[in-house]
PDB file of C-alpha atoms in Angstrom:
ATOM      1  CA  ASP A 768       0.029  -0.012   0.033  1.00 60.00           C
ATOM      2  CA  GLY A 769       1.676   3.218  -1.175  1.00 69.00           C
ATOM      3  CA  GLY A 770       2.002   6.204   1.033  1.00 93.00           C
ATOM      4  CA  ILE A 771       4.127   8.460   3.217  1.00 96.00           C
ATOM      5  CA  THR A 772       5.452   7.401   6.574  1.00 96.00           C
ATOM      6  CA  GLN A 773       6.569   9.874   9.195  1.00 97.00           C
ATOM      7  CA  SER A 774       8.217   8.776  12.376  1.00 93.00           C
ATOM      8  CA  PRO A 775       8.117   9.155  15.275  1.00 93.00           C
ATOM      9  CA  LYS A 776       4.567  10.415  15.857  1.00 94.00           C
ATOM     10  CA  TYR A 777       5.651  12.215  19.013  1.00 95.00           C
ATOM     11  CA  LEU A 778       9.132  13.542  19.712  1.00 93.00           C
ATOM     12  CA  PHE A 779      10.629  15.361  22.661  1.00 91.00           C
ATOM     13  CA  ARG A 780      13.745  17.504  22.520  1.00 87.00           C
ATOM     14  CA  LYS A 781      15.931  18.842  25.269  1.00 89.00           C
ATOM     15  CA  GLU A 782      17.282  22.316  25.048  1.00 85.00           C
ATOM     16  CA  GLY A 783      20.443  22.516  22.849  1.00 86.00           C
ATOM     17  CA  GLN A 784      19.739  19.195  21.169  1.00 90.00           C
ATOM     18  CA  ASN A 785      19.334  18.511  17.508  1.00 93.00           C
ATOM     19  CA  VAL A 786      16.596  16.067  16.533  1.00 94.00           C
ATOM     20  CA  THR A 787      15.885  14.391  13.200  1.00 96.00           C
ATOM     21  CA  LEU A 788      12.387  13.678  11.874  1.00 96.00           C
ATOM     22  CA  SER A 789      12.043  10.841   9.410  1.00 97.00           C
ATOM     23  CA  CYS A 790       9.987  10.902   6.215  1.00 98.00           C
ATOM     24  CA  GLU A 791       9.808   7.952   3.771  1.00 97.00           C
ATOM     25  CA  GLN A 792       7.620   7.541   0.724  1.00 97.00           C
ATOM     26  CA  ASN A 793       7.029   4.550  -1.638  1.00 96.00           C
ATOM     27  CA  LEU A 794       4.954   6.481  -4.140  1.00 95.00           C
ATOM     28  CA  ASN A 795       7.958   6.933  -6.505  1.00 94.00           C
ATOM     29  CA  HIS A 796       7.503  10.691  -6.304  1.00 94.00           C
ATOM     30  CA  ASP A 797      10.292  13.037  -7.309  1.00 94.00           C
ATOM     31  CA  ALA A 798       9.348  16.043  -5.118  1.00 94.00           C
ATOM     32  CA  MET A 799       9.244  16.056  -1.304  1.00 96.00           C
ATOM     33  CA  TYR A 800       8.349  18.792   1.203  1.00 96.00           C
ATOM     34  CA  TRP A 801       8.512  19.716   4.860  1.00 97.00           C
ATOM     35  CA  TYR A 802       5.907  21.960   6.502  1.00 96.00           C
ATOM     36  CA  ARG A 803       5.474  23.353   9.979  1.00 96.00           C
ATOM     37  CA  GLN A 804       2.035  23.801  11.341  1.00 94.00           C
ATOM     38  CA  ASP A 805       1.232  25.959  14.390  1.00 91.00           C
ATOM     39  CA  PRO A 806      -2.335  26.589  15.684  1.00 82.00           C
ATOM     40  CA  GLY A 807      -4.069  29.058  13.458  1.00 73.00           C
ATOM     41  CA  GLN A 808      -1.045  29.491  11.195  1.00 77.00           C
ATOM     42  CA  GLY A 809      -1.798  27.071   8.392  1.00 85.00           C
ATOM     43  CA  LEU A 810       1.023  25.274   6.620  1.00 91.00           C
ATOM     44  CA  ARG A 811       4.415  27.014   6.340  1.00 92.00           C
ATOM     45  CA  LEU A 812       6.993  25.569   3.999  1.00 93.00           C
ATOM     46  CA  ILE A 813      10.410  24.790   5.525  1.00 96.00           C
ATOM     47  CA  TYR A 814      12.268  23.044   2.710  1.00 97.00           C
ATOM     48  CA  TYR A 815      11.480  21.255  -0.455  1.00 95.00           C
ATOM     49  CA  SER A 816      13.310  18.988  -2.858  1.00 95.00           C
ATOM     50  CA  GLN A 817      12.402  18.383  -6.498  1.00 92.00           C
ATOM     51  CA  ILE A 818      15.076  15.798  -7.177  1.00 93.00           C
ATOM     52  CA  VAL A 819      17.624  13.716  -5.345  1.00 95.00           C
ATOM     53  CA  ASN A 820      20.669  15.643  -4.095  1.00 95.00           C
ATOM     54  CA  ASP A 821      18.927  18.987  -4.508  1.00 95.00           C
ATOM     55  CA  PHE A 822      16.725  21.012  -2.184  1.00 95.00           C
ATOM     56  CA  GLN A 823      15.549  24.630  -1.725  1.00 95.00           C
ATOM     57  CA  LYS A 824      14.717  26.722   1.248  1.00 96.00           C
ATOM     58  CA  GLY A 825      11.124  27.511   1.936  1.00 93.00           C
ATOM     59  CA  ASP A 826       9.681  30.415   3.845  1.00 91.00           C
ATOM     60  CA  ILE A 827      11.000  29.395   7.332  1.00 94.00           C
ATOM     61  CA  ALA A 828      14.216  27.461   6.778  1.00 96.00           C
ATOM     62  CA  GLU A 829      16.251  29.052   9.565  1.00 96.00           C
ATOM     63  CA  GLY A 830      17.154  26.581  12.272  1.00 96.00           C
ATOM     64  CA  TYR A 831      16.415  23.508  10.106  1.00 97.00           C
ATOM     65  CA  SER A 832      18.372  21.332   7.758  1.00 97.00           C
ATOM     66  CA  VAL A 833      17.546  18.582   5.293  1.00 98.00           C
ATOM     67  CA  SER A 834      19.217  16.014   3.037  1.00 97.00           C
ATOM     68  CA  ARG A 835      17.927  14.129   0.015  1.00 97.00           C
ATOM     69  CA  GLU A 836      20.312  11.230  -0.692  1.00 97.00           C
ATOM     70  CA  LYS A 837      17.620   8.828  -1.765  1.00 97.00           C
ATOM     71  CA  LYS A 838      14.444   9.387  -3.737  1.00 96.00           C
ATOM     72  CA  GLU A 839      12.338   7.715  -1.007  1.00 97.00           C
ATOM     73  CA  SER A 840      13.730   9.664   1.976  1.00 98.00           C
ATOM     74  CA  PHE A 841      13.805  13.304   3.060  1.00 98.00           C
ATOM     75  CA  PRO A 842      14.771  13.643   6.735  1.00 98.00           C
ATOM     76  CA  LEU A 843      14.500  16.963   8.519  1.00 98.00           C
ATOM     77  CA  THR A 844      16.836  17.965  11.352  1.00 97.00           C
ATOM     78  CA  VAL A 845      15.602  20.558  13.820  1.00 95.00           C
ATOM     79  CA  THR A 846      18.804  22.133  15.113  1.00 94.00           C
ATOM     80  CA  SER A 847      19.451  23.877  18.479  1.00 89.00           C
ATOM     81  CA  ALA A 848      19.363  27.166  16.449  1.00 87.00           C
ATOM     82  CA  GLN A 849      15.596  26.856  16.093  1.00 88.00           C
ATOM     83  CA  LYS A 850      14.482  28.682  19.167  1.00 86.00           C
ATOM     84  CA  ASN A 851      10.790  27.765  19.051  1.00 90.00           C
ATOM     85  CA  PRO A 852      10.680  24.192  17.639  1.00 92.00           C
ATOM     86  CA  THR A 853       7.425  23.069  19.311  1.00 94.00           C
ATOM     87  CA  ALA A 854       5.029  22.408  16.460  1.00 95.00           C
ATOM     88  CA  PHE A 855       3.409  19.818  14.248  1.00 96.00           C
ATOM     89  CA  TYR A 856       5.612  18.841  11.341  1.00 97.00           C
ATOM     90  CA  LEU A 857       4.210  17.440   8.090  1.00 97.00           C
ATOM     91  CA  CYS A 858       6.009  15.796   5.212  1.00 97.00           C
ATOM     92  CA  ALA A 859       4.538  15.572   1.768  1.00 96.00           C
ATOM     93  CA  SER A 860       5.441  14.313  -1.686  1.00 95.00           C
ATOM     94  CA  SER A 861       4.252  14.801  -5.225  1.00 92.00           C
ATOM     95  CA  MET A 862       5.143  13.738  -8.794  1.00 88.00           C
ATOM     96  CA  GLU A 863       6.178  17.227  -9.641  1.00 78.00           C
ATOM     97  CA  GLY A 864       6.245  20.591  -7.888  1.00 69.00           C
ATOM     98  CA  TRP A 865       2.851  21.578  -9.124  1.00 71.00           C
ATOM     99  CA  ALA A 866       1.148  18.186  -8.823  1.00 79.00           C
ATOM    100  CA  PRO A 867      -1.121  16.997  -6.020  1.00 83.00           C
ATOM    101  CA  GLN A 868       0.700  16.517  -2.769  1.00 88.00           C
ATOM    102  CA  HIS A 869       0.247  13.494  -0.603  1.00 94.00           C
ATOM    103  CA  PHE A 870       0.852  14.074   3.178  1.00 96.00           C
ATOM    104  CA  GLY A 871       2.061  11.890   6.018  1.00 96.00           C
ATOM    105  CA  ASP A 872       0.318  12.014   9.393  1.00 95.00           C
ATOM    106  CA  GLY A 873       2.871  14.265  10.980  1.00 96.00           C
ATOM    107  CA  THR A 874       5.297  14.356  13.884  1.00 97.00           C
ATOM    108  CA  ARG A 875       4.490  16.446  16.921  1.00 96.00           C
ATOM    109  CA  LEU A 876       7.695  17.897  18.451  1.00 95.00           C
ATOM    110  CA  SER A 877       7.768  19.261  21.993  1.00 93.00           C
ATOM    111  CA  ILE A 878      10.484  20.734  24.198  1.00 86.00           C
ATOM    112  CA  LEU A 879      11.218  19.163  27.545  1.00 82.00           C
TER     113      LEU A 879
ATOM    114  CA  GLY B 534       5.190  35.709  -5.622  1.00 77.00           C
ATOM    115  CA  GLU B 535       1.862  33.958  -5.226  1.00 82.00           C
ATOM    116  CA  ASN B 536      -0.364  34.733  -2.270  1.00 89.00           C
ATOM    117  CA  VAL B 537      -3.549  32.848  -1.271  1.00 95.00           C
ATOM    118  CA  GLU B 538      -6.193  34.373   0.945  1.00 96.00           C
ATOM    119  CA  GLN B 539      -8.821  32.076   2.470  1.00 97.00           C
ATOM    120  CA  HIS B 540     -12.087  33.023   4.110  1.00 97.00           C
ATOM    121  CA  PRO B 541     -13.698  32.527   6.518  1.00 97.00           C
ATOM    122  CA  SER B 542     -11.210  31.237   9.156  1.00 95.00           C
ATOM    123  CA  THR B 543     -14.024  29.548  11.015  1.00 97.00           C
ATOM    124  CA  LEU B 544     -17.451  28.334   9.793  1.00 98.00           C
ATOM    125  CA  SER B 545     -20.241  26.751  11.765  1.00 98.00           C
ATOM    126  CA  VAL B 546     -23.296  25.205  10.053  1.00 98.00           C
ATOM    127  CA  GLN B 547     -26.166  22.929  11.012  1.00 98.00           C
ATOM    128  CA  GLU B 548     -26.160  19.394   9.705  1.00 98.00           C
ATOM    129  CA  GLY B 549     -27.788  19.222   6.305  1.00 97.00           C
ATOM    130  CA  ASP B 550     -26.951  22.855   5.411  1.00 98.00           C
ATOM    131  CA  SER B 551     -24.423  23.918   2.762  1.00 98.00           C
ATOM    132  CA  ALA B 552     -20.955  25.279   3.478  1.00 98.00           C
ATOM    133  CA  VAL B 553     -18.886  27.555   1.267  1.00 98.00           C
ATOM    134  CA  ILE B 554     -15.233  28.404   1.623  1.00 98.00           C
ATOM    135  CA  LYS B 555     -13.602  31.019  -0.676  1.00 98.00           C
ATOM    136  CA  CYS B 556     -10.021  31.609  -1.699  1.00 98.00           C
ATOM    137  CA  THR B 557      -8.491  34.318  -3.765  1.00 98.00           C
ATOM    138  CA  TYR B 558      -5.083  34.178  -5.405  1.00 96.00           C
ATOM    139  CA  SER B 559      -2.749  36.853  -6.685  1.00 94.00           C
ATOM    140  CA  ASP B 560      -0.684  35.283  -9.514  1.00 90.00           C
ATOM    141  CA  SER B 561      -2.642  35.014 -12.778  1.00 90.00           C
ATOM    142  CA  ALA B 562      -0.198  32.268 -13.861  1.00 90.00           C
ATOM    143  CA  SER B 563      -1.609  29.909 -11.326  1.00 92.00           C
ATOM    144  CA  ASN B 564      -3.486  27.085 -13.047  1.00 91.00           C
ATOM    145  CA  TYR B 565      -3.883  24.286 -10.442  1.00 93.00           C
ATOM    146  CA  PHE B 566      -6.043  24.618  -7.345  1.00 96.00           C
ATOM    147  CA  PRO B 567      -6.374  21.736  -4.878  1.00 95.00           C
ATOM    148  CA  TRP B 568      -8.456  21.533  -1.684  1.00 97.00           C
ATOM    149  CA  TYR B 569      -7.304  19.535   1.345  1.00 97.00           C
ATOM    150  CA  LYS B 570      -9.209  18.332   4.427  1.00 97.00           C
ATOM    151  CA  GLN B 571      -7.301  17.870   7.671  1.00 96.00           C
ATOM    152  CA  GLU B 572      -8.765  15.984  10.590  1.00 95.00           C
ATOM    153  CA  LEU B 573      -7.465  16.368  14.116  1.00 91.00           C
ATOM    154  CA  GLY B 574      -3.956  14.849  14.543  1.00 89.00           C
ATOM    155  CA  LYS B 575      -3.716  13.774  10.886  1.00 92.00           C
ATOM    156  CA  GLY B 576      -2.116  15.077   7.765  1.00 94.00           C
ATOM    157  CA  PRO B 577      -4.180  16.924   5.131  1.00 95.00           C
ATOM    158  CA  GLN B 578      -5.882  14.811   2.447  1.00 96.00           C
ATOM    159  CA  LEU B 579      -6.663  15.964  -1.007  1.00 95.00           C
ATOM    160  CA  ILE B 580     -10.439  16.016  -1.494  1.00 97.00           C
ATOM    161  CA  ILE B 581     -10.875  17.721  -4.850  1.00 97.00           C
ATOM    162  CA  ASP B 582      -8.860  19.794  -7.235  1.00 95.00           C
ATOM    163  CA  ILE B 583      -9.402  21.872 -10.381  1.00 95.00           C
ATOM    164  CA  ARG B 584      -7.264  23.094 -13.243  1.00 92.00           C
ATOM    165  CA  SER B 585      -7.732  26.407 -14.970  1.00 89.00           C
ATOM    166  CA  ASN B 586      -9.155  24.932 -18.160  1.00 88.00           C
ATOM    167  CA  VAL B 587     -12.457  24.139 -16.342  1.00 87.00           C
ATOM    168  CA  GLY B 588     -14.803  26.315 -14.402  1.00 92.00           C
ATOM    169  CA  GLU B 589     -16.377  23.742 -12.105  1.00 95.00           C
ATOM    170  CA  LYS B 590     -15.809  20.193 -10.837  1.00 94.00           C
ATOM    171  CA  LYS B 591     -18.122  18.082  -8.712  1.00 97.00           C
ATOM    172  CA  ASP B 592     -17.588  14.929  -6.700  1.00 95.00           C
ATOM    173  CA  GLN B 593     -20.735  13.806  -4.926  1.00 96.00           C
ATOM    174  CA  ARG B 594     -21.430  16.387  -2.149  1.00 97.00           C
ATOM    175  CA  ILE B 595     -18.293  18.425  -2.888  1.00 98.00           C
ATOM    176  CA  ALA B 596     -17.795  20.915  -5.682  1.00 98.00           C
ATOM    177  CA  VAL B 597     -15.173  23.469  -6.577  1.00 98.00           C
ATOM    178  CA  THR B 598     -15.754  26.490  -8.810  1.00 97.00           C
ATOM    179  CA  LEU B 599     -13.066  28.702 -10.387  1.00 97.00           C
ATOM    180  CA  ASN B 600     -13.377  32.295 -11.595  1.00 95.00           C
ATOM    181  CA  LYS B 601     -10.117  33.070 -13.424  1.00 93.00           C
ATOM    182  CA  THR B 602     -11.131  36.610 -14.208  1.00 94.00           C
ATOM    183  CA  ALA B 603     -11.676  37.480 -10.515  1.00 95.00           C
ATOM    184  CA  LYS B 604      -8.890  35.082  -9.446  1.00 95.00           C
ATOM    185  CA  HIS B 605     -10.968  33.228  -6.886  1.00 96.00           C
ATOM    186  CA  PHE B 606     -12.065  29.679  -6.351  1.00 97.00           C
ATOM    187  CA  SER B 607     -14.531  28.195  -3.874  1.00 98.00           C
ATOM    188  CA  LEU B 608     -15.282  24.945  -2.158  1.00 98.00           C
ATOM    189  CA  HIS B 609     -18.932  23.975  -1.802  1.00 98.00           C
ATOM    190  CA  ILE B 610     -20.115  21.172   0.500  1.00 98.00           C
ATOM    191  CA  THR B 611     -23.798  20.318   0.314  1.00 98.00           C
ATOM    192  CA  GLU B 612     -25.830  18.297   2.822  1.00 98.00           C
ATOM    193  CA  THR B 613     -23.168  18.685   5.416  1.00 98.00           C
ATOM    194  CA  GLN B 614     -22.687  15.845   7.983  1.00 97.00           C
ATOM    195  CA  PRO B 615     -20.812  15.857  11.269  1.00 96.00           C
ATOM    196  CA  GLU B 616     -17.902  13.964   9.718  1.00 97.00           C
ATOM    197  CA  ASP B 617     -17.305  16.927   7.454  1.00 98.00           C
ATOM    198  CA  SER B 618     -16.041  18.835  10.528  1.00 98.00           C
ATOM    199  CA  ALA B 619     -12.342  19.470   9.931  1.00 97.00           C
ATOM    200  CA  VAL B 620      -9.910  22.153   8.793  1.00 97.00           C
ATOM    201  CA  TYR B 621     -10.013  22.804   5.046  1.00 98.00           C
ATOM    202  CA  PHE B 622      -7.074  24.295   3.141  1.00 97.00           C
ATOM    203  CA  CYS B 623      -7.023  25.709  -0.388  1.00 97.00           C
ATOM    204  CA  ALA B 624      -3.867  26.075  -2.392  1.00 95.00           C
ATOM    205  CA  ALA B 625      -2.665  27.349  -5.786  1.00 94.00           C
ATOM    206  CA  THR B 626       0.335  26.801  -8.011  1.00 89.00           C
ATOM    207  CA  TRP B 627       1.594  26.687 -11.585  1.00 83.00           C
ATOM    208  CA  PRO B 628       4.221  24.651 -13.436  1.00 78.00           C
ATOM    209  CA  GLY B 629       7.558  26.159 -12.476  1.00 76.00           C
ATOM    210  CA  GLN B 630       6.425  27.333  -9.055  1.00 76.00           C
ATOM    211  CA  GLY B 631       7.911  24.242  -7.415  1.00 75.00           C
ATOM    212  CA  ASN B 632       5.417  23.969  -4.591  1.00 85.00           C
ATOM    213  CA  LEU B 633       1.871  24.678  -3.500  1.00 89.00           C
ATOM    214  CA  ILE B 634       0.975  28.010  -1.914  1.00 90.00           C
ATOM    215  CA  PHE B 635      -1.580  27.321   0.828  1.00 92.00           C
ATOM    216  CA  GLY B 636      -4.283  29.458   2.388  1.00 94.00           C
ATOM    217  CA  LYS B 637      -4.393  29.676   6.160  1.00 93.00           C
ATOM    218  CA  GLY B 638      -7.266  27.261   6.550  1.00 95.00           C
ATOM    219  CA  THR B 639     -10.962  27.217   7.543  1.00 97.00           C
ATOM    220  CA  LYS B 640     -12.203  25.303  10.567  1.00 96.00           C
ATOM    221  CA  LEU B 641     -15.572  23.880   9.665  1.00 98.00           C
ATOM    222  CA  SER B 642     -17.913  22.676  12.482  1.00 98.00           C
ATOM    223  CA  VAL B 643     -21.063  20.846  11.535  1.00 98.00           C
ATOM    224  CA  LYS B 644     -23.561  20.704  14.394  1.00 96.00           C
ATOM    225  CA  PRO B 645     -25.825  17.690  14.609  1.00 92.00           C
TER     226      PRO B 645
END
């Protein structure tokens, strides 16, 4: 059954720690995306990648980093430089940048 | 760049009534307009989309209309049911944009 898998569902971070959120897709999609969702803020784009080994900053990339070494995987690292990391993080993929996006069920990150 | 405005931010209707959510976009190059439904704790799911070569598209109780001249598109839900309660997002994009531009969302509540 094709889809996008995000793990873990809940994640806790200590002050000063980097944490990595996993996103895997088996839809054979070229493009992948990371969004941050805060209450009442909608979806804000962090990073996106249209092809392996290439990615672009979105609207709120500061304090985050990504890699795209494999077509199926697009992990997001929330670094200690991100001062307000508590949020719901969503990963998505699509055939192309302007095609329908398919979303995972998110990772909720909280600060201890 | 593209900007998408979505109204209203909250909408409450009685079961069986119709609900309408409206979005306006700024970039006349946009030609793909999807709508997503997000239930609590889940990722958004595509419910319907429309491309600029058509003015209306319907899928059972859900319809989307597009007015390219006025640069707005709307989601219409008829005979609403409690399970329609969710947050709805509109989006717009065009080939070459690289990603979807989302509205801020509408929280729909359907009262039994």
